[in-house]
Amino acid sequence: TPAVEQSIPPPPAMCPWPSMLQATLCIASLAIVFAGDATDQTSLIDFDPFKLFKPEESRGDDLIVVLHPAKSLGRTPLYSALRDFAAAVPKLERKRGLVVSHCRDCFWLDQVQQRWHLQEDKLPMAVLFPHGHEDSEEGRFHLDLKKFSSADEIRTGLTSFVERYDAGKEHYFVYSQPVPSAEDQDGPVLELVGDSFKGEVLDRLSSNVSTLVLFYKPWCGWCRQVQPVFKNIGKELGLQNPLLRVARMDVDLNDKPPMVHAEVRSVPAIFLFTPEHSLHPLQHTHHSTRTVEDILGFCKQHVAGLDAWLAGNRSTEASDETPGVESLEDL
């Protein structure tokens, strides 16, 4: 059976929101809203994704979503903590409002967990979305609620969480496999994970080192077909290439840093990160010509000096070759 290029499924037709996450939040839940003006009072309201999630160009209120299965926390302690926390929001003297929503064993919980990479053993969890953006450039921020056992502890923990976020002391969450050891990085293609992406790709751009990245999923037939191509490109460039590195990342088990605008709508996806295109990388879109020659030609167009470096490296290798000695008579 021929391989079929794998696309990330669109939102279900029954939930007409512009993204998968907003579709998954088509749930029956409750929300506490503080909008920061005199007309809005702290109150329990029905969760409304059309009102709570904001388009990217807007600068709305922050959003916290608390997810947990019914068995993970008692109903009363959590509700009590949320009410107390909402009442304390004005005392935080924040520059913008805050929306706190709660999904307790809701119908869409499994899909929400999958979208946010939250296994059941990670719940209960509070997730903060800056400005109410589903995919904020600032990322999303997690607070593990398992360590709290009472309403007072939950309320205090949420308050401290928001204060740390406002002070810039919280780090955005990145879904990631363990960072490979140096011994594991012995092939021509660098293995990237969520926690290593910034250091291995973005931070090296300041030294004028670009990176060609393959985003893939192990079960995808087209991804398996392009893997040997990437390996040959890595061999062609060499591990010590001063201008361009070759890397890959399994997007089933890893996230990109949130500031990177490389939308992976289908896999395999190939992006080129250069100093001029660091957060908005260039995408190789010639799906029918994923060959070594075509992809290297794409890189030569955008990586200054790469063509000359490859030509010089090939001439050096040719000059280093010596005729083989077939037998003693050849001496």
mmCIF file of C-alpha atoms in Angstrom:
data_model
loop_
_atom_site.group_PDB
_atom_site.id
_atom_site.type_symbol
_atom_site.label_atom_id
_atom_site.label_comp_id
_atom_site.label_asym_id
_atom_site.label_seq_id
_atom_site.Cartn_x
_atom_site.Cartn_y
_atom_site.Cartn_z
ATOM 1 C CA THR A 1 0.000 0.000 0.000
ATOM 2 C CA PRO A 2 1.556 3.357 -0.954
ATOM 3 C CA ALA A 3 2.366 5.742 1.868
ATOM 4 C CA VAL A 4 -0.064 8.614 2.363
ATOM 5 C CA GLU A 5 1.134 11.972 3.622
ATOM 6 C CA GLN A 6 -0.167 12.399 7.138
ATOM 7 C CA SER A 7 -2.117 15.547 7.979
ATOM 8 C CA ILE A 8 -3.062 16.694 11.438
ATOM 9 C CA PRO A 9 -6.863 16.301 11.583
ATOM 10 C CA PRO A 10 -8.961 19.500 11.515
ATOM 11 C CA PRO A 11 -11.404 20.414 14.281
ATOM 12 C CA PRO A 12 -14.659 18.434 14.275
ATOM 13 C CA ALA A 13 -17.375 20.036 12.153
ATOM 14 C CA MET A 14 -19.690 20.173 15.150
ATOM 15 C CA CYS A 15 -17.401 22.643 16.904
ATOM 16 C CA PRO A 16 -16.871 25.602 14.520
ATOM 17 C CA TRP A 17 -13.965 27.252 16.349
ATOM 18 C CA PRO A 18 -10.804 28.145 14.390
ATOM 19 C CA SER A 19 -8.496 25.734 16.205
ATOM 20 C CA MET A 20 -8.400 22.265 17.695
ATOM 21 C CA LEU A 21 -8.070 23.488 21.268
ATOM 22 C CA GLN A 22 -11.103 25.728 21.026
ATOM 23 C CA ALA A 23 -13.020 22.817 19.557
ATOM 24 C CA THR A 24 -12.021 20.574 22.437
ATOM 25 C CA LEU A 25 -13.194 23.186 24.903
ATOM 26 C CA CYS A 26 -16.754 22.834 23.636
ATOM 27 C CA ILE A 27 -17.610 21.631 27.159
ATOM 28 C CA ALA A 28 -20.057 22.092 29.997
ATOM 29 C CA SER A 29 -17.984 23.830 32.639
ATOM 30 C CA LEU A 30 -17.938 26.800 34.969
ATOM 31 C CA ALA A 31 -15.844 29.961 34.963
ATOM 32 C CA ILE A 32 -15.010 32.737 37.376
ATOM 33 C CA VAL A 33 -14.444 36.007 35.561
ATOM 34 C CA PHE A 34 -12.769 39.205 36.667
ATOM 35 C CA ALA A 35 -12.457 41.597 33.727
ATOM 36 C CA GLY A 36 -10.824 44.510 35.476
ATOM 37 C CA ASP A 37 -13.517 47.172 35.099
ATOM 38 C CA ALA A 38 -16.355 48.413 37.253
ATOM 39 C CA THR A 39 -19.077 46.761 35.203
ATOM 40 C CA ASP A 40 -17.766 43.208 35.625
ATOM 41 C CA GLN A 41 -18.089 41.538 39.016
ATOM 42 C CA THR A 42 -16.552 38.271 40.151
ATOM 43 C CA SER A 43 -19.170 35.584 39.529
ATOM 44 C CA LEU A 44 -19.644 32.021 38.401
ATOM 45 C CA ILE A 45 -20.660 31.841 34.747
ATOM 46 C CA ASP A 46 -20.961 29.204 32.061
ATOM 47 C CA PHE A 47 -17.747 28.608 30.124
ATOM 48 C CA ASP A 48 -17.943 30.323 26.720
ATOM 49 C CA PRO A 49 -14.951 29.724 24.378
ATOM 50 C CA PHE A 50 -16.109 32.473 22.020
ATOM 51 C CA LYS A 51 -15.690 35.023 24.811
ATOM 52 C CA LEU A 52 -12.709 33.556 26.648
ATOM 53 C CA PHE A 53 -10.319 32.754 23.809
ATOM 54 C CA LYS A 54 -9.102 35.830 21.971
ATOM 55 C CA PRO A 55 -7.706 36.227 18.442
ATOM 56 C CA GLU A 56 -3.956 36.666 18.171
ATOM 57 C CA GLU A 57 -4.167 40.371 17.356
ATOM 58 C CA SER A 58 -6.081 41.199 20.534
ATOM 59 C CA ARG A 59 -4.606 41.757 23.975
ATOM 60 C CA GLY A 60 -7.278 40.266 26.210
ATOM 61 C CA ASP A 61 -7.411 39.003 29.750
ATOM 62 C CA ASP A 62 -5.231 36.125 30.830
ATOM 63 C CA LEU A 63 -6.909 32.735 31.091
ATOM 64 C CA ILE A 64 -6.374 29.920 33.587
ATOM 65 C CA VAL A 65 -7.900 26.504 32.916
ATOM 66 C CA VAL A 66 -8.007 23.984 35.761
ATOM 67 C CA LEU A 67 -8.385 20.395 34.531
ATOM 68 C CA HIS A 68 -8.840 17.288 36.636
ATOM 69 C CA PRO A 69 -10.772 14.026 36.653
ATOM 70 C CA ALA A 70 -13.471 13.747 39.285
ATOM 71 C CA LYS A 71 -11.462 11.279 41.349
ATOM 72 C CA SER A 72 -8.387 13.501 41.665
ATOM 73 C CA LEU A 73 -9.808 16.195 43.935
ATOM 74 C CA GLY A 74 -12.950 16.602 45.932
ATOM 75 C CA ARG A 75 -15.579 18.856 44.391
ATOM 76 C CA THR A 76 -15.963 21.108 47.428
ATOM 77 C CA PRO A 77 -12.259 21.953 48.077
ATOM 78 C CA LEU A 78 -11.642 22.928 44.471
ATOM 79 C CA TYR A 79 -14.781 25.021 44.111
ATOM 80 C CA SER A 80 -14.035 26.730 47.400
ATOM 81 C CA ALA A 81 -10.458 27.434 46.330
ATOM 82 C CA LEU A 82 -11.549 28.885 42.993
ATOM 83 C CA ARG A 83 -14.098 31.171 44.628
ATOM 84 C CA ASP A 84 -11.530 32.413 47.136
ATOM 85 C CA PHE A 85 -8.878 32.831 44.466
ATOM 86 C CA ALA A 86 -11.227 34.844 42.223
ATOM 87 C CA ALA A 87 -12.137 37.095 45.119
ATOM 88 C CA ALA A 88 -8.430 37.745 45.719
ATOM 89 C CA VAL A 89 -7.634 38.610 42.086
ATOM 90 C CA PRO A 90 -8.266 42.385 42.536
ATOM 91 C CA LYS A 91 -5.774 42.426 45.396
ATOM 92 C CA LEU A 92 -3.048 41.206 43.037
ATOM 93 C CA GLU A 93 -3.109 44.639 41.352
ATOM 94 C CA ARG A 94 -2.551 43.108 37.938
ATOM 95 C CA LYS A 95 -2.256 45.205 34.793
ATOM 96 C CA ARG A 96 -4.887 43.089 33.030
ATOM 97 C CA GLY A 97 -7.836 40.939 33.984
ATOM 98 C CA LEU A 98 -7.934 37.229 34.690
ATOM 99 C CA VAL A 99 -10.371 34.486 33.732
ATOM 100 C CA VAL A 100 -10.345 31.243 35.720
ATOM 101 C CA SER A 101 -12.169 28.293 34.190
ATOM 102 C CA HIS A 102 -12.764 24.841 35.592
ATOM 103 C CA CYS A 103 -13.330 21.518 33.809
ATOM 104 C CA ARG A 104 -14.081 18.730 36.262
ATOM 105 C CA ASP A 105 -14.159 15.399 34.422
ATOM 106 C CA CYS A 106 -15.849 17.113 31.472
ATOM 107 C CA PHE A 107 -16.897 15.302 28.308
ATOM 108 C CA TRP A 108 -13.912 16.655 26.318
ATOM 109 C CA LEU A 109 -11.297 16.045 29.012
ATOM 110 C CA ASP A 110 -9.481 13.283 27.100
ATOM 111 C CA GLN A 111 -9.072 15.448 23.989
ATOM 112 C CA VAL A 112 -7.946 18.435 26.048
ATOM 113 C CA GLN A 113 -5.322 16.264 27.734
ATOM 114 C CA GLN A 114 -4.052 15.090 24.355
ATOM 115 C CA ARG A 115 -3.886 18.613 22.944
ATOM 116 C CA TRP A 116 -2.027 19.976 25.959
ATOM 117 C CA HIS A 117 0.113 16.843 26.448
ATOM 118 C CA LEU A 118 -1.256 16.180 29.923
ATOM 119 C CA GLN A 119 -1.368 12.540 30.953
ATOM 120 C CA GLU A 120 -3.852 11.640 33.660
ATOM 121 C CA ASP A 121 -1.088 11.223 36.221
ATOM 122 C CA LYS A 122 -0.255 14.917 35.687
ATOM 123 C CA LEU A 123 -3.721 16.045 36.807
ATOM 124 C CA PRO A 124 -5.032 18.122 38.445
ATOM 125 C CA MET A 125 -3.242 20.898 36.595
ATOM 126 C CA ALA A 126 -3.742 24.638 36.141
ATOM 127 C CA VAL A 127 -2.723 26.018 32.741
ATOM 128 C CA LEU A 128 -2.298 29.754 32.191
ATOM 129 C CA PHE A 129 -2.725 31.253 28.702
ATOM 130 C CA PRO A 130 -1.385 34.841 28.406
ATOM 131 C CA HIS A 131 -3.923 37.308 26.989
ATOM 132 C CA GLY A 132 -6.390 34.460 26.539
ATOM 133 C CA HIS A 133 -4.506 33.287 23.443
ATOM 134 C CA GLU A 134 -4.642 29.603 22.687
ATOM 135 C CA ASP A 135 -1.196 29.672 21.044
ATOM 136 C CA SER A 136 0.531 32.630 22.658
ATOM 137 C CA GLU A 137 4.060 33.654 21.691
ATOM 138 C CA GLU A 138 4.719 33.752 25.426
ATOM 139 C CA GLY A 139 3.753 30.092 25.690
ATOM 140 C CA ARG A 140 1.558 28.478 28.289
ATOM 141 C CA PHE A 141 2.398 28.022 31.957
ATOM 142 C CA HIS A 142 1.647 25.044 34.214
ATOM 143 C CA LEU A 143 0.968 24.725 37.913
ATOM 144 C CA ASP A 144 0.893 21.199 39.345
ATOM 145 C CA LEU A 145 -2.046 21.030 41.773
ATOM 146 C CA LYS A 146 -1.358 17.487 42.959
ATOM 147 C CA LYS A 147 0.867 18.821 45.691
ATOM 148 C CA PHE A 148 -2.053 20.680 47.312
ATOM 149 C CA SER A 149 -4.574 18.876 49.481
ATOM 150 C CA SER A 150 -6.840 21.609 50.880
ATOM 151 C CA ALA A 151 -8.758 24.603 49.587
ATOM 152 C CA ASP A 152 -6.391 26.973 51.404
ATOM 153 C CA GLU A 153 -3.344 25.365 49.811
ATOM 154 C CA ILE A 154 -4.905 25.471 46.329
ATOM 155 C CA ARG A 155 -5.914 29.124 46.698
ATOM 156 C CA THR A 156 -2.499 30.137 48.011
ATOM 157 C CA GLY A 157 -0.746 28.117 45.337
ATOM 158 C CA LEU A 158 -2.749 29.719 42.510
ATOM 159 C CA THR A 159 -2.147 33.193 43.926
ATOM 160 C CA SER A 160 1.607 32.603 44.157
ATOM 161 C CA PHE A 161 1.595 31.116 40.652
ATOM 162 C CA VAL A 162 0.054 34.259 39.140
ATOM 163 C CA GLU A 163 2.374 36.519 41.133
ATOM 164 C CA ARG A 164 5.412 34.601 39.881
ATOM 165 C CA TYR A 165 4.130 34.791 36.312
ATOM 166 C CA ASP A 166 3.584 38.547 36.604
ATOM 167 C CA ALA A 167 7.127 38.928 37.957
ATOM 168 C CA GLY A 168 8.581 36.972 35.028
ATOM 169 C CA LYS A 169 9.678 34.119 37.290
ATOM 170 C CA GLU A 170 7.625 31.364 35.647
ATOM 171 C CA HIS A 171 9.018 29.542 32.605
ATOM 172 C CA TYR A 172 6.765 28.494 29.769
ATOM 173 C CA PHE A 173 5.998 24.792 29.416
ATOM 174 C CA VAL A 174 7.507 22.796 26.555
ATOM 175 C CA TYR A 175 6.504 19.193 25.999
ATOM 176 C CA SER A 176 9.747 17.276 25.610
ATOM 177 C CA GLN A 177 11.486 13.937 25.630
ATOM 178 C CA PRO A 178 14.695 13.697 27.685
ATOM 179 C CA VAL A 179 17.606 15.577 26.109
ATOM 180 C CA PRO A 180 19.837 13.065 24.262
ATOM 181 C CA SER A 181 23.351 12.606 25.606
ATOM 182 C CA ALA A 182 26.404 13.493 23.524
ATOM 183 C CA GLU A 183 27.014 9.780 22.990
ATOM 184 C CA ASP A 184 23.567 9.433 21.434
ATOM 185 C CA GLN A 185 24.262 12.229 18.942
ATOM 186 C CA ASP A 186 26.606 10.169 16.786
ATOM 187 C CA GLY A 187 24.780 10.344 13.455
ATOM 188 C CA PRO A 188 24.771 12.944 10.676
ATOM 189 C CA VAL A 189 21.310 14.195 11.744
ATOM 190 C CA LEU A 190 20.978 15.947 15.109
ATOM 191 C CA GLU A 191 18.160 14.683 17.333
ATOM 192 C CA LEU A 192 16.151 17.604 18.713
ATOM 193 C CA VAL A 193 13.696 17.546 21.621
ATOM 194 C CA GLY A 194 11.568 20.296 23.081
ATOM 195 C CA ASP A 195 14.038 21.176 25.827
ATOM 196 C CA SER A 196 17.031 21.310 23.476
ATOM 197 C CA PHE A 197 15.473 23.166 20.535
ATOM 198 C CA LYS A 198 16.286 26.677 21.702
ATOM 199 C CA GLY A 199 19.912 25.928 22.541
ATOM 200 C CA GLU A 200 20.646 23.783 19.504
ATOM 201 C CA VAL A 201 18.801 25.881 16.909
ATOM 202 C CA LEU A 202 17.868 29.419 17.986
ATOM 203 C CA ASP A 203 20.898 30.236 20.142
ATOM 204 C CA ARG A 204 23.346 29.149 17.405
ATOM 205 C CA LEU A 205 21.917 31.640 14.922
ATOM 206 C CA SER A 206 23.865 34.423 16.645
ATOM 207 C CA SER A 207 27.019 32.570 15.527
ATOM 208 C CA ASN A 208 25.699 32.480 11.944
ATOM 209 C CA VAL A 209 24.946 28.751 12.095
ATOM 210 C CA SER A 210 21.682 27.845 10.327
ATOM 211 C CA THR A 211 19.727 24.626 10.885
ATOM 212 C CA LEU A 212 17.593 22.559 8.538
ATOM 213 C CA VAL A 213 14.905 20.826 10.617
ATOM 214 C CA LEU A 214 12.680 17.898 9.702
ATOM 215 C CA PHE A 215 9.503 17.716 11.785
ATOM 216 C CA TYR A 216 8.179 14.163 11.621
ATOM 217 C CA LYS A 217 6.111 11.427 13.261
ATOM 218 C CA PRO A 218 7.606 7.919 13.510
ATOM 219 C CA TRP A 219 4.479 6.155 12.243
ATOM 220 C CA CYS A 220 4.142 8.346 9.117
ATOM 221 C CA GLY A 221 4.997 6.590 5.844
ATOM 222 C CA TRP A 222 6.106 9.762 4.050
ATOM 223 C CA CYS A 223 8.303 10.627 7.046
ATOM 224 C CA ARG A 224 10.019 7.263 6.824
ATOM 225 C CA GLN A 225 10.676 7.856 3.133
ATOM 226 C CA VAL A 226 12.366 11.237 3.689
ATOM 227 C CA GLN A 227 14.572 10.054 6.580
ATOM 228 C CA PRO A 228 17.285 8.553 4.288
ATOM 229 C CA VAL A 229 17.286 11.788 2.269
ATOM 230 C CA PHE A 230 17.995 13.809 5.398
ATOM 231 C CA LYS A 231 20.701 11.370 6.446
ATOM 232 C CA ASN A 232 22.426 11.780 3.084
ATOM 233 C CA ILE A 233 22.151 15.569 3.332
ATOM 234 C CA GLY A 234 23.801 15.360 6.751
ATOM 235 C CA LYS A 235 26.610 13.245 5.320
ATOM 236 C CA GLU A 236 27.043 15.673 2.430
ATOM 237 C CA LEU A 237 27.330 18.668 4.759
ATOM 238 C CA GLY A 238 29.414 16.931 7.415
ATOM 239 C CA LEU A 239 29.220 17.208 11.176
ATOM 240 C CA GLN A 240 31.692 20.113 11.285
ATOM 241 C CA ASN A 241 29.944 22.311 8.727
ATOM 242 C CA PRO A 242 30.284 25.890 10.018
ATOM 243 C CA LEU A 243 27.227 27.196 8.172
ATOM 244 C CA LEU A 244 24.446 24.614 8.290
ATOM 245 C CA ARG A 245 23.383 21.743 10.517
ATOM 246 C CA VAL A 246 20.790 19.055 9.818
ATOM 247 C CA ALA A 247 18.322 18.059 12.551
ATOM 248 C CA ARG A 248 14.989 16.360 13.120
ATOM 249 C CA MET A 249 12.282 16.380 15.813
ATOM 250 C CA ASP A 250 9.465 13.963 16.621
ATOM 251 C CA VAL A 251 6.415 16.225 16.966
ATOM 252 C CA ASP A 252 4.375 13.462 18.597
ATOM 253 C CA LEU A 253 6.567 13.727 21.692
ATOM 254 C CA ASN A 254 7.964 17.277 21.542
ATOM 255 C CA ASP A 255 6.849 20.894 21.167
ATOM 256 C CA LYS A 256 8.681 23.776 19.549
ATOM 257 C CA PRO A 257 9.368 26.832 21.714
ATOM 258 C CA PRO A 258 6.225 28.991 21.640
ATOM 259 C CA MET A 259 7.925 31.971 19.975
ATOM 260 C CA VAL A 260 8.754 29.918 16.870
ATOM 261 C CA HIS A 261 6.285 30.452 14.025
ATOM 262 C CA ALA A 262 6.673 27.181 12.158
ATOM 263 C CA GLU A 263 3.188 25.815 11.694
ATOM 264 C CA VAL A 264 3.303 22.072 11.167
ATOM 265 C CA ARG A 265 -0.023 21.334 9.508
ATOM 266 C CA SER A 266 1.146 18.053 8.012
ATOM 267 C CA VAL A 267 4.167 15.808 8.291
ATOM 268 C CA PRO A 268 6.857 15.565 7.146
ATOM 269 C CA ALA A 269 7.525 19.316 7.335
ATOM 270 C CA ILE A 270 10.915 20.824 6.495
ATOM 271 C CA PHE A 271 11.947 24.266 7.800
ATOM 272 C CA LEU A 272 15.181 26.220 7.442
ATOM 273 C CA PHE A 273 16.199 28.424 10.388
ATOM 274 C CA THR A 274 18.646 31.177 9.382
ATOM 275 C CA PRO A 275 19.821 34.366 11.141
ATOM 276 C CA GLU A 276 17.457 36.328 8.904
ATOM 277 C CA HIS A 277 14.557 33.935 9.501
ATOM 278 C CA SER A 278 14.966 32.858 13.100
ATOM 279 C CA LEU A 279 11.425 32.875 14.486
ATOM 280 C CA HIS A 280 9.693 32.753 11.094
ATOM 281 C CA PRO A 281 11.709 30.008 9.362
ATOM 282 C CA LEU A 282 11.534 29.244 5.660
ATOM 283 C CA GLN A 283 9.547 26.166 4.670
ATOM 284 C CA HIS A 284 10.532 23.780 1.905
ATOM 285 C CA THR A 285 7.210 23.237 0.138
ATOM 286 C CA HIS A 286 8.230 21.157 -2.899
ATOM 287 C CA HIS A 287 6.641 17.981 -1.589
ATOM 288 C CA SER A 288 7.084 16.096 -4.863
ATOM 289 C CA THR A 289 10.848 16.733 -5.016
ATOM 290 C CA ARG A 290 12.208 15.854 -1.594
ATOM 291 C CA THR A 291 15.600 14.811 -2.939
ATOM 292 C CA VAL A 292 19.100 15.567 -1.698
ATOM 293 C CA GLU A 293 19.741 17.831 -4.688
ATOM 294 C CA ASP A 294 16.466 19.741 -4.362
ATOM 295 C CA ILE A 295 16.676 20.304 -0.604
ATOM 296 C CA LEU A 296 20.365 21.261 -0.771
ATOM 297 C CA GLY A 297 19.519 23.682 -3.594
ATOM 298 C CA PHE A 298 16.860 25.239 -1.352
ATOM 299 C CA CYS A 299 19.456 25.644 1.423
ATOM 300 C CA LYS A 300 22.054 27.160 -0.930
ATOM 301 C CA GLN A 301 19.558 29.865 -1.890
ATOM 302 C CA HIS A 302 19.174 31.032 1.697
ATOM 303 C CA VAL A 303 22.407 30.173 3.537
ATOM 304 C CA ALA A 304 25.122 32.618 2.489
ATOM 305 C CA GLY A 305 28.384 30.943 1.531
ATOM 306 C CA LEU A 306 27.051 27.381 1.638
ATOM 307 C CA ASP A 307 27.473 26.747 -2.092
ATOM 308 C CA ALA A 308 31.097 27.944 -2.007
ATOM 309 C CA TRP A 309 31.836 25.932 1.142
ATOM 310 C CA LEU A 310 30.503 22.729 -0.403
ATOM 311 C CA ALA A 311 32.460 23.312 -3.631
ATOM 312 C CA GLY A 312 35.664 23.950 -1.685
ATOM 313 C CA ASN A 313 35.113 20.934 0.545
ATOM 314 C CA ARG A 314 34.598 18.651 -2.464
ATOM 315 C CA SER A 315 37.756 19.919 -4.170
ATOM 316 C CA THR A 316 39.735 19.324 -0.968
ATOM 317 C CA GLU A 317 38.429 15.770 -0.718
ATOM 318 C CA ALA A 318 39.343 15.136 -4.357
ATOM 319 C CA SER A 319 42.905 16.411 -3.862
ATOM 320 C CA ASP A 320 43.340 14.183 -0.814
ATOM 321 C CA GLU A 321 42.586 11.041 -2.800
ATOM 322 C CA THR A 322 45.599 8.957 -3.896
ATOM 323 C CA PRO A 323 45.693 6.129 -6.444
ATOM 324 C CA GLY A 324 45.203 2.717 -4.867
ATOM 325 C CA VAL A 325 47.965 0.072 -5.011
ATOM 326 C CA GLU A 326 46.513 -3.022 -6.590
ATOM 327 C CA SER A 327 49.599 -5.312 -6.243
ATOM 328 C CA LEU A 328 53.349 -5.396 -5.706
ATOM 329 C CA GLU A 329 53.842 -5.038 -9.448
ATOM 330 C CA ASP A 330 52.328 -1.566 -9.235
ATOM 331 C CA LEU A 331 55.097 -0.365 -6.927
#
